[in-house]
Structures are given as structure tokens and as C-alpha cells.
PDB file of C-alpha atoms in Angstrom:
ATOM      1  CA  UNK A 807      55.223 206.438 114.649  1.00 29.00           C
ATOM      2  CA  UNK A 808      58.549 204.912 114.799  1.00 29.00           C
ATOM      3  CA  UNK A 809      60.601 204.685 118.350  1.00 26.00           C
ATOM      4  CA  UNK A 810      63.752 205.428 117.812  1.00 31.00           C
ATOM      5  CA  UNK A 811      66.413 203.314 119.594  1.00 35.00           C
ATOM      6  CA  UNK A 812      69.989 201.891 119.528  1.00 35.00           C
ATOM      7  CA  UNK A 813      68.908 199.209 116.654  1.00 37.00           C
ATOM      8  CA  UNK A 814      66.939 199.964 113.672  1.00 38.00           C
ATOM      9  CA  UNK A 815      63.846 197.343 112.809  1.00 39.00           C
ATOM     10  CA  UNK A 816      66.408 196.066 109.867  1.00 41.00           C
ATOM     11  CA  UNK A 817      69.366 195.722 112.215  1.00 39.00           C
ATOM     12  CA  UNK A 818      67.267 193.858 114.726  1.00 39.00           C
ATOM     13  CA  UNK A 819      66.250 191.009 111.654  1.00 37.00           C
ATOM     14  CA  UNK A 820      69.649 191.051 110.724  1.00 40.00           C
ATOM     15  CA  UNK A 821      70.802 189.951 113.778  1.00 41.00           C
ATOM     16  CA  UNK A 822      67.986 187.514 114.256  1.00 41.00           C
ATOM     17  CA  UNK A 823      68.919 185.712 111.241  1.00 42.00           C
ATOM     18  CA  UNK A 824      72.056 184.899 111.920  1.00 41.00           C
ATOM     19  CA  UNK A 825      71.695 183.914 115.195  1.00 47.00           C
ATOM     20  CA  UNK A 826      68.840 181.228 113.511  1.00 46.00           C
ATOM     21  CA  UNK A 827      72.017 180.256 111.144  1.00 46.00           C
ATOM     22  CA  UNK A 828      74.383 179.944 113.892  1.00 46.00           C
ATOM     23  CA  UNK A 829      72.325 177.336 115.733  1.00 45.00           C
ATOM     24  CA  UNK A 830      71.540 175.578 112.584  1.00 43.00           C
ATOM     25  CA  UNK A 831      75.525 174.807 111.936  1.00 48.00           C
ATOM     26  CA  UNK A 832      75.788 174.175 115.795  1.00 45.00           C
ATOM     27  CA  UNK A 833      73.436 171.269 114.922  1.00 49.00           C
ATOM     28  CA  UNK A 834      74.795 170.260 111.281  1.00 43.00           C
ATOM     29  CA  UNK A 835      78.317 170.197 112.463  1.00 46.00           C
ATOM     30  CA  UNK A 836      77.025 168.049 115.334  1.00 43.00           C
ATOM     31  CA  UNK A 837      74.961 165.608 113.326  1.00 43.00           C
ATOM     32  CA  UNK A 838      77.933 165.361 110.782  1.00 38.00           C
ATOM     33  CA  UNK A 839      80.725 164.443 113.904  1.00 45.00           C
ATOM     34  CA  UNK A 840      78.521 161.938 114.957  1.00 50.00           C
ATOM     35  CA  UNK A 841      78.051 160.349 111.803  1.00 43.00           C
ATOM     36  CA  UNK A 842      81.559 160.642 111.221  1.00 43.00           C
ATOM     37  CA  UNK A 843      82.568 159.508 114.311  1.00 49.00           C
ATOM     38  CA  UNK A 844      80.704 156.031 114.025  1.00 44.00           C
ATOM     39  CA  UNK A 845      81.905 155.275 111.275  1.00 46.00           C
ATOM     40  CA  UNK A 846      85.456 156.353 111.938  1.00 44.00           C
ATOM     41  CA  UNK A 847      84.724 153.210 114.661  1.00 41.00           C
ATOM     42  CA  UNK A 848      83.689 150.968 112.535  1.00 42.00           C
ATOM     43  CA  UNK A 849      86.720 150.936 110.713  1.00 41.00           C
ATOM     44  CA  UNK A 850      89.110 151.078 113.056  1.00 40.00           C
ATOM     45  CA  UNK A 851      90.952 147.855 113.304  1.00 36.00           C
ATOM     46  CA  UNK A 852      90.358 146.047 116.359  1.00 38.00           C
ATOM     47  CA  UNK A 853      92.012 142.790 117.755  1.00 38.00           C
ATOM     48  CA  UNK A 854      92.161 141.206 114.754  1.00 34.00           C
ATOM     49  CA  UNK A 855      94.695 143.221 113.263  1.00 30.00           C
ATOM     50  CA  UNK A 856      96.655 142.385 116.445  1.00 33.00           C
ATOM     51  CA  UNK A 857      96.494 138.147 115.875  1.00 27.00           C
ATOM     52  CA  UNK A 858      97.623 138.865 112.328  1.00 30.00           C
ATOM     53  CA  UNK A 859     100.983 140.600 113.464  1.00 28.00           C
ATOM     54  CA  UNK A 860     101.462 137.982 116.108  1.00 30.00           C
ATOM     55  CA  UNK A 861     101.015 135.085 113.629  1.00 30.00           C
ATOM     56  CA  UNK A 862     103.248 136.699 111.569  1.00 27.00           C
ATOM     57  CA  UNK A 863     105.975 136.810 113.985  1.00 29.00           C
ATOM     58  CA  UNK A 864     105.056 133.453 115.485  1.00 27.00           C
ATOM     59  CA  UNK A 865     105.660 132.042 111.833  1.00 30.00           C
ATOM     60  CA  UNK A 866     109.124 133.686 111.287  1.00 32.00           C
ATOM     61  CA  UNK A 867     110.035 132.095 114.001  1.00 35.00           C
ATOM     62  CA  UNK A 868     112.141 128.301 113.434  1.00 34.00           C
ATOM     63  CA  UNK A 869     110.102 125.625 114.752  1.00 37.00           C
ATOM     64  CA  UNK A 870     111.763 124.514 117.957  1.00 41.00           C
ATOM     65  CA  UNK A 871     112.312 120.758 116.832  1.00 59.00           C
ATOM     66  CA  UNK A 872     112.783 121.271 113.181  1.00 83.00           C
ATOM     67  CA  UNK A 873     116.481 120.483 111.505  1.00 92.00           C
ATOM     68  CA  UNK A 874     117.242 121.549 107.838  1.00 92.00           C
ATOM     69  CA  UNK A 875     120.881 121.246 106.868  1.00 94.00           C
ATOM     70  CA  UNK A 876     122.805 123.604 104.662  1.00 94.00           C
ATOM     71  CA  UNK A 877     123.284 123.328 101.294  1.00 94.00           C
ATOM     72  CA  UNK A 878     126.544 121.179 101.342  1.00 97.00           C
ATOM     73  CA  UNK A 879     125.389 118.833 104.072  1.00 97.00           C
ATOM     74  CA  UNK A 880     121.992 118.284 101.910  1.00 97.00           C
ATOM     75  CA  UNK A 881     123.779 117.965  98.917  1.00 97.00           C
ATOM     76  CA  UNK A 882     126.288 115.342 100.273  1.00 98.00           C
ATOM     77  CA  UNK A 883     123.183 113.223 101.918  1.00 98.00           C
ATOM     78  CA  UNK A 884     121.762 113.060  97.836  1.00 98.00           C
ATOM     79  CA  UNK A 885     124.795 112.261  96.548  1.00 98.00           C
ATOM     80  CA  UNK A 886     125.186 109.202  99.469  1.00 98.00           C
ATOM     81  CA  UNK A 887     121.340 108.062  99.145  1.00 98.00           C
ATOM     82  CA  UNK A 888     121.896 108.020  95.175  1.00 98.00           C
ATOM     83  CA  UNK A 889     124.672 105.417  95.799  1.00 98.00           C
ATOM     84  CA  UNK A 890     122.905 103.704  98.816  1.00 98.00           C
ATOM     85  CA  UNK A 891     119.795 102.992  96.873  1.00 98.00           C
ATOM     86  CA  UNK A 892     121.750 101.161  94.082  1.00 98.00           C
ATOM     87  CA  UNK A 893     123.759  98.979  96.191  1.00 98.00           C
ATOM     88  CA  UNK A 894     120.907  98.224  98.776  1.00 98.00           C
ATOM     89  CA  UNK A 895     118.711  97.233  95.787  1.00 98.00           C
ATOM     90  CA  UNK A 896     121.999  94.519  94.677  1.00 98.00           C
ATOM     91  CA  UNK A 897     121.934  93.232  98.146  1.00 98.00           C
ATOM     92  CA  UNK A 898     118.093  93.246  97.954  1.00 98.00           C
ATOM     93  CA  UNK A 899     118.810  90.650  94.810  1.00 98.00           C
ATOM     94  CA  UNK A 900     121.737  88.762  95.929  1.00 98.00           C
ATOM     95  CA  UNK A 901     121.307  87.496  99.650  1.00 98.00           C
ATOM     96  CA  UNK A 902     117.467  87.878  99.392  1.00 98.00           C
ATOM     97  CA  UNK A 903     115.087  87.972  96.817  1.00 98.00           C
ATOM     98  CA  UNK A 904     117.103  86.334  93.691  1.00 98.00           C
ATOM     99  CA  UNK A 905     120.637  84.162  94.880  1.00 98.00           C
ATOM    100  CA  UNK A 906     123.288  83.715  91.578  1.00 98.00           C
ATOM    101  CA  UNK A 907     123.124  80.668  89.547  1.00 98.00           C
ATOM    102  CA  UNK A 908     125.284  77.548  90.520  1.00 98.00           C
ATOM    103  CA  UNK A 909     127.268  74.688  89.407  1.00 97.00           C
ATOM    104  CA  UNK A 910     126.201  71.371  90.082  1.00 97.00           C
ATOM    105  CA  UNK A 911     128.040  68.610  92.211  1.00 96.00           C
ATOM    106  CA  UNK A 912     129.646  65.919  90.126  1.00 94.00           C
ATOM    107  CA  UNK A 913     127.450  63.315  89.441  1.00 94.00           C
ATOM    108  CA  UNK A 914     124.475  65.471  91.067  1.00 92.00           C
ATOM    109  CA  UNK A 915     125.438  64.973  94.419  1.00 95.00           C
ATOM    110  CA  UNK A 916     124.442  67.287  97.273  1.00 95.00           C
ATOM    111  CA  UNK A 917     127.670  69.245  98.247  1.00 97.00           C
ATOM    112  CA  UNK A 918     129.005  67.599 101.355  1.00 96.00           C
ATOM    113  CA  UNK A 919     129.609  71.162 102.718  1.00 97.00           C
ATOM    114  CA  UNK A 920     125.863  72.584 101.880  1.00 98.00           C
ATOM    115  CA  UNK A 921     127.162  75.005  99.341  1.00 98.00           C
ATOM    116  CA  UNK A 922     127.379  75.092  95.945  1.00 98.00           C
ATOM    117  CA  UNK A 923     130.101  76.979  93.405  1.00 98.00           C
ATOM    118  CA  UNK A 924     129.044  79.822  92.157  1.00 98.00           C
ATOM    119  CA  UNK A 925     128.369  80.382  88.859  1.00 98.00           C
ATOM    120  CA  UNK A 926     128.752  84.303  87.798  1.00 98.00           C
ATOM    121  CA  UNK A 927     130.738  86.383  85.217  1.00 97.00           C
ATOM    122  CA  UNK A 928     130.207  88.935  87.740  1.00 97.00           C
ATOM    123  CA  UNK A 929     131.257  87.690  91.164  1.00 98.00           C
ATOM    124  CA  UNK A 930     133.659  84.402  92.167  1.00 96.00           C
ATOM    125  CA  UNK A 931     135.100  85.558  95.390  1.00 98.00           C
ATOM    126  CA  UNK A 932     133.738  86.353  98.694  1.00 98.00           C
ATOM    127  CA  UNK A 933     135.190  89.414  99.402  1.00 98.00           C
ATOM    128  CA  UNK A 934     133.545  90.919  96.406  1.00 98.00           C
ATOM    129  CA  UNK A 935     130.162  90.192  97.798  1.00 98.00           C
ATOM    130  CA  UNK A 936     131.052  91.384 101.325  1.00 98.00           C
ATOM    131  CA  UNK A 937     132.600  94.463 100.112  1.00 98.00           C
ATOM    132  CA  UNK A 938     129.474  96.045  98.739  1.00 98.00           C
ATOM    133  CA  UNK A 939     127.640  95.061 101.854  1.00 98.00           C
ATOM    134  CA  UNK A 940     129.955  96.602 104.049  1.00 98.00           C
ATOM    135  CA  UNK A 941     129.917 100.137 102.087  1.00 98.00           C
ATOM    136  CA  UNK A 942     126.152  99.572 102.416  1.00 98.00           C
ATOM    137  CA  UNK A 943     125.106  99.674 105.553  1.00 99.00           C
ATOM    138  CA  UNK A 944     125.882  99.808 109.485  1.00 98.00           C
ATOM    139  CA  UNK A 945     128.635  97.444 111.151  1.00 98.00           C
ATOM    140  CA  UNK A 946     126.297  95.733 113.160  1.00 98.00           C
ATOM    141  CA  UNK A 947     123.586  95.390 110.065  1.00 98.00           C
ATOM    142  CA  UNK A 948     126.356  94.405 107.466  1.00 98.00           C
ATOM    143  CA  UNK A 949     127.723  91.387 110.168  1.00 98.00           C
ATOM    144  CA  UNK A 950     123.448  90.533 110.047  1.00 98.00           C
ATOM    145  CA  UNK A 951     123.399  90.470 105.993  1.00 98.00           C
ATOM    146  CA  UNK A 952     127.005  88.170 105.930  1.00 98.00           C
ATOM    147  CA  UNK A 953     125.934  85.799 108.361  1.00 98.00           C
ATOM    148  CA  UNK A 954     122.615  85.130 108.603  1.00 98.00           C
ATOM    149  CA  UNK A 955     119.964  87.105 106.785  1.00 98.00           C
ATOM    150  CA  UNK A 956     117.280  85.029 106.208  1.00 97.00           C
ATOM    151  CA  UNK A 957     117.400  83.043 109.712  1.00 97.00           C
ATOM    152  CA  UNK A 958     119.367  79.675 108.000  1.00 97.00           C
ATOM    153  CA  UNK A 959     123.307  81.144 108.309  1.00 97.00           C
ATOM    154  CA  UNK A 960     125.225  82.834 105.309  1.00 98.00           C
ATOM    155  CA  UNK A 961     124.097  82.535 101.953  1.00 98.00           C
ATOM    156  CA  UNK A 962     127.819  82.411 100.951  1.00 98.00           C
ATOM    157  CA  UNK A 963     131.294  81.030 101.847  1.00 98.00           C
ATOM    158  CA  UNK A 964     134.643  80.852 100.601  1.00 98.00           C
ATOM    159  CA  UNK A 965     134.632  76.944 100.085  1.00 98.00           C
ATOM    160  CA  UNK A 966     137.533  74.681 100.684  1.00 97.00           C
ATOM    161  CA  UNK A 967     138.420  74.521  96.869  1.00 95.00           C
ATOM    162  CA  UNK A 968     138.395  78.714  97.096  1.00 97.00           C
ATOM    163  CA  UNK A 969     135.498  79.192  94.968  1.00 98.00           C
ATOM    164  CA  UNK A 970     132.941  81.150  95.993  1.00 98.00           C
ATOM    165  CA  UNK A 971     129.838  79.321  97.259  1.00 98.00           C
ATOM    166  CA  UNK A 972     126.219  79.529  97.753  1.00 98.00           C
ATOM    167  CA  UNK A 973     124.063  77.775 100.564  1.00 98.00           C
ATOM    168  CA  UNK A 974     122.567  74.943  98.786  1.00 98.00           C
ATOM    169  CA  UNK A 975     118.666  75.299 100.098  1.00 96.00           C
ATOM    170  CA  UNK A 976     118.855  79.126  99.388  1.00 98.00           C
ATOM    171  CA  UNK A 977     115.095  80.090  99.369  1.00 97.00           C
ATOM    172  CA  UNK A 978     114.330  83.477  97.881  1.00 96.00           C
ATOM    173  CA  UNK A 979     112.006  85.388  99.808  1.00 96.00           C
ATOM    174  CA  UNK A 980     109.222  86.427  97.687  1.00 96.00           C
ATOM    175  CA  UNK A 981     109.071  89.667  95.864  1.00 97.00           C
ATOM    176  CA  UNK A 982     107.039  91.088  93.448  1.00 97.00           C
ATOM    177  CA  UNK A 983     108.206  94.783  93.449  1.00 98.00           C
ATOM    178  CA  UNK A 984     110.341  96.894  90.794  1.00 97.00           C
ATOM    179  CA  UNK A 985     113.303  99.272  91.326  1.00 97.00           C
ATOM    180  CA  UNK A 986     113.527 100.033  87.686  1.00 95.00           C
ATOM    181  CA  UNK A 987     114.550 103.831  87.692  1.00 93.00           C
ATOM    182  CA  UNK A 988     113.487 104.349  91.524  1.00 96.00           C
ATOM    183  CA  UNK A 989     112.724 108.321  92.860  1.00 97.00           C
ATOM    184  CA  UNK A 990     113.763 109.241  96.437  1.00 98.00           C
ATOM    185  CA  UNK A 991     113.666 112.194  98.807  1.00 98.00           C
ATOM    186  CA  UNK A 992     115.601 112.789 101.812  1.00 98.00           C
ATOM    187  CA  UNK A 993     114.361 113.446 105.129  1.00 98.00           C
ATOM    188  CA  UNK A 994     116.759 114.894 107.526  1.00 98.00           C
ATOM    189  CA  UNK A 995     117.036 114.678 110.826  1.00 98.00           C
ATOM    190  CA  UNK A 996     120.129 115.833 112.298  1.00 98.00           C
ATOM    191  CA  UNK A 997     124.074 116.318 110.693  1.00 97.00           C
ATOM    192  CA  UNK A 998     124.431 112.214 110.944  1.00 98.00           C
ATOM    193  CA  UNK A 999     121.033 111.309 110.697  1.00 98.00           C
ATOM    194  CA  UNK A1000     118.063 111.174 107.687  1.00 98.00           C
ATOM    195  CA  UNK A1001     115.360 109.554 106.836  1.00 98.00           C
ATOM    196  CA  UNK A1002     114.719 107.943 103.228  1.00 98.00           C
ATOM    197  CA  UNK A1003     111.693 107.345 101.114  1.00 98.00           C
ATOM    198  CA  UNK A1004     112.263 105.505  98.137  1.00 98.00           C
ATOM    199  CA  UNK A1005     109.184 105.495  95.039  1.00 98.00           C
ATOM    200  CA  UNK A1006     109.144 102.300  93.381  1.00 98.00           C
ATOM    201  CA  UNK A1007     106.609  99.771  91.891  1.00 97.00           C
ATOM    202  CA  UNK A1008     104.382  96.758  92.058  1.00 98.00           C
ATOM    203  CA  UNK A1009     105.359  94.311  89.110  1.00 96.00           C
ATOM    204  CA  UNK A1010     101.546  93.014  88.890  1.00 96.00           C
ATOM    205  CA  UNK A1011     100.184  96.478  88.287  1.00 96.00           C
ATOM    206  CA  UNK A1012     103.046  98.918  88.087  1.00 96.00           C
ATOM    207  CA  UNK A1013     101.410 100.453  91.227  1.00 97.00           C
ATOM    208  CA  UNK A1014     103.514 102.856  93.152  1.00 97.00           C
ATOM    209  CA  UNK A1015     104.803 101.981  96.422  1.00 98.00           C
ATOM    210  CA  UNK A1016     106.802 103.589  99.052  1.00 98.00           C
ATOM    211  CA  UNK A1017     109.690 102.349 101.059  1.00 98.00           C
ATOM    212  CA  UNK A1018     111.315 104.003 104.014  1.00 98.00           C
ATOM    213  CA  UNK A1019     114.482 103.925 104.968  1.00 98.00           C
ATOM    214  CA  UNK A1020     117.356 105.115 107.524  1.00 98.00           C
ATOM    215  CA  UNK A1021     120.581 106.003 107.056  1.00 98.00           C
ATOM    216  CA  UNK A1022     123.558 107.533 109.528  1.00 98.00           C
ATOM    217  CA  UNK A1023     126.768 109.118 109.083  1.00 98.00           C
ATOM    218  CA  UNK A1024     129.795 107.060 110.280  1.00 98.00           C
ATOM    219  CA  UNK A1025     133.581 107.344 110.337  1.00 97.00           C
ATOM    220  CA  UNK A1026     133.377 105.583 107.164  1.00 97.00           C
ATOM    221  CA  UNK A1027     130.568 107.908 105.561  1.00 98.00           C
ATOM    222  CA  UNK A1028     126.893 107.241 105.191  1.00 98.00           C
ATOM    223  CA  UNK A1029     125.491 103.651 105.520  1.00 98.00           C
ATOM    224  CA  UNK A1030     122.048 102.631 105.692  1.00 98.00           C
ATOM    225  CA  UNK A1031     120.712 100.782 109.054  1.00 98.00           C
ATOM    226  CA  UNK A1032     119.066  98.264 107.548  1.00 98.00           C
ATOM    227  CA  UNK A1033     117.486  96.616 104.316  1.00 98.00           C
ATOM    228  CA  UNK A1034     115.380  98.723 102.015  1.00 98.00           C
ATOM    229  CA  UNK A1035     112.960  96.695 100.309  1.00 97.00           C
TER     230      UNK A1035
END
């Protein structure tokens, strides 16, 4: 005999079930958001991410001793180096590391003044000389290269006759390097200041070498501080 009641048997297992299925996505959906959730973790970007952006902006930054000119400034230090380089290297050859060819005394007698004539197709007065040295370089290093640049006075004079002369015991310092189509690249360091290094070569081996040099802006324009070599 049934008992009758407000639920029938069927209702009662209806309701039974889904109450089992209700629970059952309680517990998927928690499983699933905590699996979810750990990963989500793991790829969240931590510090990191945070370095990156501040390198980034650390970077775009200008370095607080650095110097780079503008385009016209750089331009004009190539153009001046391209002309320094050539003249320094003709000083290089004529009060160090070569001299000029000479006349001789009459009757082969030392020159009672210790200099000899020049002899040169290219150069017979003094000023020529002293006019490429003083485009070269600095007052104070151009006086050094005209009057004594080897430590035994100046290599030439204007002798009594007006020729042009050279010191009679000129001793070349030795040198076995060659400028023959020399590289360079400028290093600046300020509007009136920049460094030079200059690619050249051993004679022996053809070898590259580097030379540094220095050059500053004056009232007169660019001049090198010293000998390149």
C-alpha cells in the first residue's frame, strides 16, 4: 500500500538527483578555479618585468659625462683632422724623422755657423717651413717644433746669406712606421676639444699600429697639441 503524501516516490528521486548534481559542480567548479587560479600565478609577471621597464628608461637616459656634437660641429672636426694629419705627418718628416738634403761648404768645410743651405725644389725660405707648423699645432707646441725639437736648438735658420739652412749634426730620430693612406676617427670631447686616433703601419711587417692624438679649437681654428707619430 502506497502512503500518499505531498511528494510522489518519483518526485522525491527527482529531487535527489539533482541535489547529487548540484554538489558535484560545487566541487568541479572548485577544482577548476583552483587549477586556474595557480596557474593564472604562475604567469603573472613579477619583478622582473619591473627591472626591464626601469632599464629601459635608465638607458634612454644621456649618460651624465658623455659629449656628442651635432652634425656640423662633427663634420667640421673631420674636415680639420683630415688636414691636421697631413701636415703633422710633413712635420713628422721634416724636423724629425727625415731633414731635406743640403749643399756642401766650399771646399768641404764645416759651416762656420753650424748650418748648412738647403737644398729643396720644394722649400728655400724659412717662413715656408714655419708656416705649416704654425697652422699645425698649438702656440706654445709650434714655438717647441721651431726652436728646439729634438733637445739640440732649431733644425733651421734663415742664414746670413738668406738661404734657408739646416743644423749641420741633424740626427733623425729613428722611425720605421708608414703613413701611406692613414685611417682616423675622431673622439670628441667637448665643442673645442677631441681626441684623435690615427691607423697606420709598421714598415717591417705592414703591421697596424695606432697613434693618438689631441687637438683643440683656437681663435685660429683647430691645431693639434702636440706631435703625432
Amino acid at each position: 500500500m502506497k502512503i500518499k503524501g505531498k511528494y510522489s516516490e518519483s518526485e522525491l528521486l527527482h529531487f535527489a538527483i539533482l541535489g547529487i548534481a548540484a554538489v558535484v559542480s560545487v566541487i568541479v567548479f572548485v577544482v577548476v578555479y583552483m587549477i586556474l587560479g595557480k596557474g593564472g600565478a604562475q604567469d603573472k609577471p613579477k619583478e622582473p618585468a619591473q627591472t626591464t621597464a626601469s632599464a629601459v628608461q635608465t638607458s634612454a637616459q644621456p649618460e651624465e659625462d658623455g659629449y656628442s656634437p651635432d652634425g656640423e660641429l662633427k663634420e667640421e672636426m673631420r674636415d680639420a683632422v683630415t688636414k691636421l694629419v697631413s701636415d703633422n705627418y710633413t712635420v713628422l718628416k721634416l724636423y724629425y724623422v727625415k731633414g731635406m738634403a743640403h749643399k756642401d761648404e766650399p771646399y768641404g768645410n764645416t759651416p762656420e755657423d753650424g748650418y748648412y743651405t738647403v737644398d729643396s725644389k720644394n722649400y728655400d725660405s724659412l717662413d715656408q717651413l714655419e708656416e705649416i707648423v704654425d697652422r699645425t699645432f698649438t702656440k706654445d707646441f709650434a714655438q717647441t717644433v721651431k726652436t728646439d725639437p729634438l733637445g739640440y736648438g732649431p733644425i733651421y735658420i734663415t742664414r746670413s746669406n738668406g738661404t734657408l739652412g739646416i743644423i749641420a749634426n741633424f740626427t733623425p730620430m729613428p722611425y720605421d712606421r708608414s703613413w701611406n693612406n692613414p685611417d682616423f676617427e675622431i673622439e670628441p670631447e667637448s665643442d673645442t676639444e677631441c681626441g684623435i686616433k690615427i691607423y697606420i703601419h709598421e714598415k717591417a711587417d705592414d703591421s697596424p699600429v695606432t697613434v693618438n692624438g689631441h687637438m683643440k679649437k683656437t681663435a685660429d681654428g683647430w691645431r693639434l697639441v702636440s706631435i703625432i707619430y
